[in-house]
PDB file of C-alpha atoms in Angstrom:
ATOM      1  CA  MET A  23      24.008 -19.139  18.510  1.00  0.00           C
ATOM      2  CA  PRO A  24      25.958 -19.100  15.236  1.00  0.00           C
ATOM      3  CA  ARG A  25      26.526 -15.904  13.317  1.00  0.00           C
ATOM      4  CA  THR A  26      24.488 -15.596  10.149  1.00  0.00           C
ATOM      5  CA  GLY A  27      27.087 -13.947   7.928  1.00  0.00           C
ATOM      6  CA  LEU A  28      24.305 -11.597   6.815  1.00  0.00           C
ATOM      7  CA  SER A  29      24.425  -7.804   6.746  1.00  0.00           C
ATOM      8  CA  PRO A  30      21.969  -5.896   8.987  1.00  0.00           C
ATOM      9  CA  SER A  31      19.658  -5.231   6.015  1.00  0.00           C
ATOM     10  CA  GLU A  32      19.793  -8.904   4.989  1.00  0.00           C
ATOM     11  CA  ILE A  33      18.914  -9.922   8.566  1.00  0.00           C
ATOM     12  CA  GLN A  34      15.947  -7.554   8.481  1.00  0.00           C
ATOM     13  CA  ASP A  35      14.808  -8.880   5.092  1.00  0.00           C
ATOM     14  CA  LYS A  36      15.139 -12.484   6.257  1.00  0.00           C
ATOM     15  CA  ALA A  37      13.186 -11.729   9.448  1.00  0.00           C
ATOM     16  CA  VAL A  38      10.429 -10.095   7.400  1.00  0.00           C
ATOM     17  CA  GLU A  39      10.271 -13.136   5.077  1.00  0.00           C
ATOM     18  CA  ILE A  40       9.988 -15.522   8.033  1.00  0.00           C
ATOM     19  CA  ALA A  41       7.389 -13.286   9.695  1.00  0.00           C
ATOM     20  CA  ILE A  42       5.333 -13.327   6.477  1.00  0.00           C
ATOM     21  CA  ASP A  43       5.471 -17.135   6.376  1.00  0.00           C
ATOM     22  CA  GLN A  44       4.459 -17.353  10.040  1.00  0.00           C
ATOM     23  CA  MET A  45       1.632 -14.833   9.584  1.00  0.00           C
ATOM     24  CA  ARG A  46       0.258 -16.894   6.718  1.00  0.00           C
ATOM     25  CA  ALA A  47       0.625 -20.160   8.635  1.00  0.00           C
ATOM     26  CA  LYS A  48      -0.749 -19.210  12.043  1.00  0.00           C
ATOM     27  CA  GLY A  49      -2.019 -15.625  11.955  1.00  0.00           C
ATOM     28  CA  PHE A  50      -0.266 -12.350  12.694  1.00  0.00           C
ATOM     29  CA  GLU A  51      -1.263 -12.405  16.367  1.00  0.00           C
ATOM     30  CA  LYS A  52       0.776 -15.572  16.949  1.00  0.00           C
ATOM     31  CA  VAL A  53       4.004 -14.331  15.382  1.00  0.00           C
ATOM     32  CA  ARG A  54       6.737 -14.075  18.037  1.00  0.00           C
ATOM     33  CA  LEU A  55      10.204 -12.582  17.706  1.00  0.00           C
ATOM     34  CA  VAL A  56      11.626 -15.556  19.614  1.00  0.00           C
ATOM     35  CA  ASP A  57      10.267 -17.966  16.969  1.00  0.00           C
ATOM     36  CA  VAL A  58      11.533 -15.802  14.092  1.00  0.00           C
ATOM     37  CA  ALA A  59      15.001 -15.600  15.686  1.00  0.00           C
ATOM     38  CA  LYS A  60      15.036 -19.367  16.268  1.00  0.00           C
ATOM     39  CA  GLU A  61      14.195 -20.051  12.629  1.00  0.00           C
ATOM     40  CA  MET A  62      16.993 -17.673  11.586  1.00  0.00           C
ATOM     41  CA  GLY A  63      19.456 -19.388  13.892  1.00  0.00           C
ATOM     42  CA  ILE A  64      20.191 -16.255  15.927  1.00  0.00           C
ATOM     43  CA  SER A  65      19.386 -15.227  19.490  1.00  0.00           C
ATOM     44  CA  HIS A  66      16.218 -13.277  20.078  1.00  0.00           C
ATOM     45  CA  ALA A  67      18.444 -10.560  21.639  1.00  0.00           C
ATOM     46  CA  ALA A  68      20.217 -10.244  18.283  1.00  0.00           C
ATOM     47  CA  LEU A  69      16.878  -9.840  16.530  1.00  0.00           C
ATOM     48  CA  TYR A  70      15.782  -7.220  19.079  1.00  0.00           C
ATOM     49  CA  SER A  71      18.677  -5.061  17.895  1.00  0.00           C
ATOM     50  CA  HIS A  72      16.843  -4.845  14.527  1.00  0.00           C
ATOM     51  CA  PHE A  73      13.213  -4.842  15.702  1.00  0.00           C
ATOM     52  CA  GLN A  74      12.388  -3.430  19.121  1.00  0.00           C
ATOM     53  CA  ASP A  75       9.283  -5.593  19.378  1.00  0.00           C
ATOM     54  CA  LYS A  76       6.790  -7.715  17.437  1.00  0.00           C
ATOM     55  CA  THR A  77       4.882  -4.619  16.302  1.00  0.00           C
ATOM     56  CA  ALA A  78       8.022  -3.230  14.665  1.00  0.00           C
ATOM     57  CA  LEU A  79       8.469  -6.497  12.761  1.00  0.00           C
ATOM     58  CA  LEU A  80       4.826  -6.537  11.628  1.00  0.00           C
ATOM     59  CA  ASP A  81       5.170  -2.903  10.577  1.00  0.00           C
ATOM     60  CA  ALA A  82       8.224  -3.860   8.494  1.00  0.00           C
ATOM     61  CA  VAL A  83       6.075  -6.467   6.713  1.00  0.00           C
ATOM     62  CA  SER A  84       3.398  -3.872   5.897  1.00  0.00           C
ATOM     63  CA  GLU A  85       5.946  -1.244   4.945  1.00  0.00           C
ATOM     64  CA  ARG A  86       7.625  -3.594   2.455  1.00  0.00           C
ATOM     65  CA  TRP A  87       4.275  -4.228   0.760  1.00  0.00           C
ATOM     66  CA  LEU A  88       3.440  -0.506   0.577  1.00  0.00           C
ATOM     67  CA  VAL A  89       6.865   0.388  -0.818  1.00  0.00           C
ATOM     68  CA  ASN A  90       6.351  -2.230  -3.541  1.00  0.00           C
ATOM     69  CA  LEU A  91       2.849  -0.898  -4.236  1.00  0.00           C
ATOM     70  CA  ASP A  92       4.126   2.701  -4.433  1.00  0.00           C
ATOM     71  CA  GLN A  93       6.919   1.686  -6.819  1.00  0.00           C
ATOM     72  CA  LYS A  94       4.410   0.077  -9.187  1.00  0.00           C
ATOM     73  CA  GLN A  95       2.278   3.220  -9.101  1.00  0.00           C
ATOM     74  CA  ASP A  96       5.360   5.402  -9.721  1.00  0.00           C
ATOM     75  CA  LEU A  97       6.043   3.433 -12.919  1.00  0.00           C
ATOM     76  CA  LEU A  98       2.458   4.021 -14.060  1.00  0.00           C
ATOM     77  CA  VAL A  99       2.811   7.782 -13.524  1.00  0.00           C
ATOM     78  CA  LEU A 100       5.871   7.791 -15.839  1.00  0.00           C
ATOM     79  CA  GLU A 101       4.088   5.984 -18.696  1.00  0.00           C
ATOM     80  CA  LYS A 102       3.718   7.969 -21.916  1.00  0.00           C
ATOM     81  CA  ARG A 103      -0.037   7.881 -22.487  1.00  0.00           C
ATOM     82  CA  ASP A 104      -3.203   9.860 -21.821  1.00  0.00           C
ATOM     83  CA  PRO A 105      -2.989  11.266 -18.260  1.00  0.00           C
ATOM     84  CA  LEU A 106      -6.725  10.878 -17.617  1.00  0.00           C
ATOM     85  CA  GLN A 107      -6.482   7.196 -18.533  1.00  0.00           C
ATOM     86  CA  LYS A 108      -3.517   6.947 -16.174  1.00  0.00           C
ATOM     87  CA  VAL A 109      -5.645   8.474 -13.380  1.00  0.00           C
ATOM     88  CA  LEU A 110      -8.270   5.763 -13.928  1.00  0.00           C
ATOM     89  CA  THR A 111      -5.612   3.037 -14.053  1.00  0.00           C
ATOM     90  CA  TRP A 112      -3.947   4.449 -10.907  1.00  0.00           C
ATOM     91  CA  PHE A 113      -7.181   4.023  -8.921  1.00  0.00           C
ATOM     92  CA  GLN A 114      -7.878   0.667 -10.518  1.00  0.00           C
ATOM     93  CA  ASN A 115      -4.391  -0.608  -9.606  1.00  0.00           C
ATOM     94  CA  LEU A 116      -4.631   0.646  -6.027  1.00  0.00           C
ATOM     95  CA  HIS A 117      -8.024  -1.000  -5.572  1.00  0.00           C
ATOM     96  CA  ARG A 118      -6.867  -4.276  -7.157  1.00  0.00           C
ATOM     97  CA  MET A 119      -3.641  -4.501  -5.141  1.00  0.00           C
ATOM     98  CA  LYS A 120      -5.478  -3.953  -1.852  1.00  0.00           C
ATOM     99  CA  LEU A 121      -8.295  -6.320  -2.800  1.00  0.00           C
ATOM    100  CA  GLU A 122      -5.785  -8.987  -3.801  1.00  0.00           C
ATOM    101  CA  LYS A 123      -4.052  -8.596  -0.429  1.00  0.00           C
ATOM    102  CA  VAL A 124      -7.369  -8.950   1.446  1.00  0.00           C
ATOM    103  CA  LYS A 125      -8.220 -12.139  -0.427  1.00  0.00           C
ATOM    104  CA  LEU A 126      -4.824 -13.820  -0.736  1.00  0.00           C
ATOM    105  CA  ASP A 127      -3.063 -12.542   2.385  1.00  0.00           C
ATOM    106  CA  PRO A 128      -5.778 -11.758   4.964  1.00  0.00           C
ATOM    107  CA  GLU A 129      -3.419 -11.936   7.945  1.00  0.00           C
ATOM    108  CA  LEU A 130      -0.934  -9.548   6.362  1.00  0.00           C
ATOM    109  CA  TYR A 131      -3.789  -7.236   5.452  1.00  0.00           C
ATOM    110  CA  LYS A 132      -5.042  -7.228   9.056  1.00  0.00           C
ATOM    111  CA  ALA A 133      -1.591  -6.149  10.248  1.00  0.00           C
ATOM    112  CA  PHE A 134      -1.532  -3.424   7.568  1.00  0.00           C
ATOM    113  CA  ASP A 135      -5.027  -2.264   8.555  1.00  0.00           C
ATOM    114  CA  MET A 136      -3.970  -1.955  12.202  1.00  0.00           C
ATOM    115  CA  ALA A 137      -0.952   0.124  11.193  1.00  0.00           C
ATOM    116  CA  ALA A 138      -3.188   2.305   9.002  1.00  0.00           C
ATOM    117  CA  GLU A 139      -5.575   2.908  11.902  1.00  0.00           C
ATOM    118  CA  GLN A 140      -2.665   4.076  14.026  1.00  0.00           C
ATOM    119  CA  SER A 141      -1.377   6.259  11.177  1.00  0.00           C
ATOM    120  CA  LYS A 142       2.196   5.010  11.553  1.00  0.00           C
ATOM    121  CA  PRO A 143       5.013   6.981   9.854  1.00  0.00           C
ATOM    122  CA  PHE A 144       5.299   4.525   6.945  1.00  0.00           C
ATOM    123  CA  ILE A 145       1.541   4.860   6.393  1.00  0.00           C
ATOM    124  CA  GLN A 146       1.966   8.651   6.270  1.00  0.00           C
ATOM    125  CA  THR A 147       4.774   8.175   3.740  1.00  0.00           C
ATOM    126  CA  HIS A 148       2.473   6.025   1.593  1.00  0.00           C
ATOM    127  CA  LEU A 149      -0.317   8.631   1.748  1.00  0.00           C
ATOM    128  CA  SER A 150       2.165  11.347   0.810  1.00  0.00           C
ATOM    129  CA  ASN A 151       3.415   9.220  -2.110  1.00  0.00           C
ATOM    130  CA  MET A 152      -0.181   8.737  -3.280  1.00  0.00           C
ATOM    131  CA  ARG A 153      -0.784  12.488  -3.279  1.00  0.00           C
ATOM    132  CA  ASN A 154       2.497  13.170  -5.081  1.00  0.00           C
ATOM    133  CA  GLN A 155       1.657  10.605  -7.772  1.00  0.00           C
ATOM    134  CA  MET A 156      -1.837  12.029  -8.263  1.00  0.00           C
ATOM    135  CA  SER A 157      -0.473  15.599  -8.327  1.00  0.00           C
ATOM    136  CA  LYS A 158       1.893  14.618 -11.138  1.00  0.00           C
ATOM    137  CA  LEU A 159      -0.969  13.079 -13.113  1.00  0.00           C
ATOM    138  CA  VAL A 160      -3.189  16.124 -12.534  1.00  0.00           C
ATOM    139  CA  THR A 161      -0.369  18.503 -13.546  1.00  0.00           C
ATOM    140  CA  GLU A 162       0.262  16.464 -16.695  1.00  0.00           C
ATOM    141  CA  ALA A 163      -3.459  16.493 -17.551  1.00  0.00           C
ATOM    142  CA  MET A 164      -3.620  20.273 -17.081  1.00  0.00           C
ATOM    143  CA  GLU A 165      -0.505  20.823 -19.205  1.00  0.00           C
ATOM    144  CA  GLN A 166      -2.108  18.758 -21.986  1.00  0.00           C
ATOM    145  CA  LYS A 167      -5.368  20.731 -21.540  1.00  0.00           C
ATOM    146  CA  LYS A 168      -7.251  17.560 -20.550  1.00  0.00           C
ATOM    147  CA  LEU A 169      -8.281  19.271 -17.283  1.00  0.00           C
ATOM    148  CA  LYS A 170      -9.034  22.939 -16.608  1.00  0.00           C
ATOM    149  CA  LYS A 171      -6.190  24.891 -15.059  1.00  0.00           C
ATOM    150  CA  LYS A 172      -7.061  24.899 -11.372  1.00  0.00           C
ATOM    151  CA  ASP A 173      -5.301  24.478  -8.058  1.00  0.00           C
ATOM    152  CA  VAL A 174      -3.416  21.165  -8.487  1.00  0.00           C
ATOM    153  CA  LYS A 175      -3.523  20.419  -4.765  1.00  0.00           C
ATOM    154  CA  MET A 176      -7.302  20.948  -4.629  1.00  0.00           C
ATOM    155  CA  VAL A 177      -7.953  18.755  -7.704  1.00  0.00           C
ATOM    156  CA  THR A 178      -5.679  16.072  -6.249  1.00  0.00           C
ATOM    157  CA  GLU A 179      -7.642  16.094  -2.983  1.00  0.00           C
ATOM    158  CA  ILE A 180     -10.967  15.919  -4.873  1.00  0.00           C
ATOM    159  CA  LEU A 181      -9.819  12.845  -6.797  1.00  0.00           C
ATOM    160  CA  ILE A 182      -8.236  11.081  -3.796  1.00  0.00           C
ATOM    161  CA  SER A 183     -11.356  11.754  -1.723  1.00  0.00           C
ATOM    162  CA  ALA A 184     -13.598  10.397  -4.486  1.00  0.00           C
ATOM    163  CA  GLY A 185     -11.564   7.195  -4.616  1.00  0.00           C
ATOM    164  CA  THR A 186     -11.332   6.649  -0.862  1.00  0.00           C
ATOM    165  CA  ALA A 187     -14.529   4.577  -0.766  1.00  0.00           C
ATOM    166  CA  PHE A 188     -12.720   2.060  -2.993  1.00  0.00           C
ATOM    167  CA  THR A 189      -9.166   2.258  -1.638  1.00  0.00           C
ATOM    168  CA  HIS A 190      -9.444   2.763   2.140  1.00  0.00           C
ATOM    169  CA  PRO A 191      -8.204  -0.420   3.894  1.00  0.00           C
ATOM    170  CA  LYS A 192     -11.367  -0.948   5.953  1.00  0.00           C
ATOM    171  CA  LEU A 193     -13.707  -0.367   3.013  1.00  0.00           C
ATOM    172  CA  VAL A 194     -11.762  -2.632   0.671  1.00  0.00           C
ATOM    173  CA  ALA A 195     -12.014  -5.414   3.269  1.00  0.00           C
ATOM    174  CA  GLN A 196     -15.714  -4.766   3.982  1.00  0.00           C
ATOM    175  CA  HIS A 197     -16.628  -5.012   0.301  1.00  0.00           C
ATOM    176  CA  SER A 198     -14.134  -7.696  -0.698  1.00  0.00           C
ATOM    177  CA  GLU A 199     -16.830 -10.047  -2.009  1.00  0.00           C
ATOM    178  CA  GLU A 200     -18.314  -7.408  -4.327  1.00  0.00           C
ATOM    179  CA  ASN A 201     -17.089  -6.343  -7.754  1.00  0.00           C
ATOM    180  CA  ARG A 202     -16.785  -2.619  -7.072  1.00  0.00           C
ATOM    181  CA  GLU A 203     -14.322  -1.830  -9.842  1.00  0.00           C
ATOM    182  CA  PRO A 204     -16.973  -0.700 -12.383  1.00  0.00           C
ATOM    183  CA  LEU A 205     -18.431   1.673  -9.780  1.00  0.00           C
ATOM    184  CA  LEU A 206     -14.936   2.965  -8.944  1.00  0.00           C
ATOM    185  CA  LEU A 207     -14.246   3.756 -12.604  1.00  0.00           C
ATOM    186  CA  GLN A 208     -17.661   5.395 -13.063  1.00  0.00           C
ATOM    187  CA  THR A 209     -17.090   7.521  -9.965  1.00  0.00           C
ATOM    188  CA  ILE A 210     -13.648   8.743 -11.053  1.00  0.00           C
ATOM    189  CA  GLU A 211     -14.856   9.310 -14.644  1.00  0.00           C
ATOM    190  CA  ALA A 212     -17.755  11.422 -13.331  1.00  0.00           C
ATOM    191  CA  VAL A 213     -15.391  13.490 -11.174  1.00  0.00           C
ATOM    192  CA  LEU A 214     -12.990  13.974 -14.090  1.00  0.00           C
ATOM    193  CA  LYS A 215     -15.858  15.133 -16.356  1.00  0.00           C
ATOM    194  CA  GLY A 216     -16.696  17.774 -13.764  1.00  0.00           C
ATOM    195  CA  LEU A 217     -13.093  18.965 -13.862  1.00  0.00           C
ATOM    196  CA  VAL A 218     -12.708  19.146 -17.676  1.00  0.00           C
TER     197      VAL A 218
END
């Protein structure tokens, strides 16, 4: 088969794009590396040098989405405004981005949910990023005397745990037809009041 003229990272990106299109068209279970390679105009052996199997390709799709999500949340953390409002917006954004994925990209969300269940390394990275972002917001709130000086790690865990009912992949999917955002905000506001 002809050479693509693409760098290894460009080949990976192209394969992920094609996999996304195929997932949307026929479901993630029917995506095959052979079909992705054929559409790219390369041998499936060449694609196997980038993705050891279909699962690795599906994981790359989910990882790309999570990296994008984390980058958006990182930008929020850096905003110059009230840190408690940023905490509320952080949860709101996370809930909205996952809910949007459930509704607009159900097949991609299923693949992400499977990876989350298996606690893959990129899922662990995302969870670590979430905690780091929340720790920064909590630290900022304490420095501005918006929260009592306490153990930052403990306060972070309290807040993340309180939001889990609205941000966990399974629960977002289960409640996708409900408007749970007001309850999410009320829950986080109540927790924050207890920490002031």
